[in-house]
C-alpha angles and dihedrals in degrees: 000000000000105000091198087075092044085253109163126194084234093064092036093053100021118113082029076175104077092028086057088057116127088246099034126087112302113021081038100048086043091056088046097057092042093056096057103041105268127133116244091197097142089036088058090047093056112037086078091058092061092071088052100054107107104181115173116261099008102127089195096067079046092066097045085053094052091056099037090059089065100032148046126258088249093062086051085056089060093035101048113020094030091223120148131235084246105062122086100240103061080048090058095045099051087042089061095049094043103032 
């Protein structure tokens, strides 16, 4: 967030939702790199994040907290991002939160 734009951690991570979707900014930015040979380390490092922003009154990260109550975060990368246990990406990032 850059506060001298009046940027707040609540606009930049809020619908994490939508920002979570398999073409939008992270887990699509993720795929892109990986595609051309370029390594997602710090995207790897922060989708994970995403199920974990809790701003007040954003009914999106609501609904990742509701599932996320009941599921694993390899189920939210199903869920959420729609990737496959086959593709190399789920299997990083669950690499990074589980070592």
């Amino acid at each position: 967030a850059n506060t001298l734009l009046g940027d707040t951690i609540a606009r930049v991570g809020g619908d994490p939702v939508r920002k979570l979707a398999r073409s939008d900014r992270l887990v699509g930015a993720a795929l892109f790199c990986l595609e051309n040979g370029v390594n997602p380390n710090i995207l790897i490092k922060t989708i994970p994040l995403g199920f974990t922003f809790r701003p007040e009154g954003d009914p999106s990260a609501k609904d990742i907290q509701s599932f996320m109550a009941e599921h694993t975060l390899a189920e939210a990368l199903e869920k959420f991002c729609s990737l496959s246990q086959e593709e190399p990406l789920y299997s990083l990032i669950l690499k990074e939160i589980h070592g």
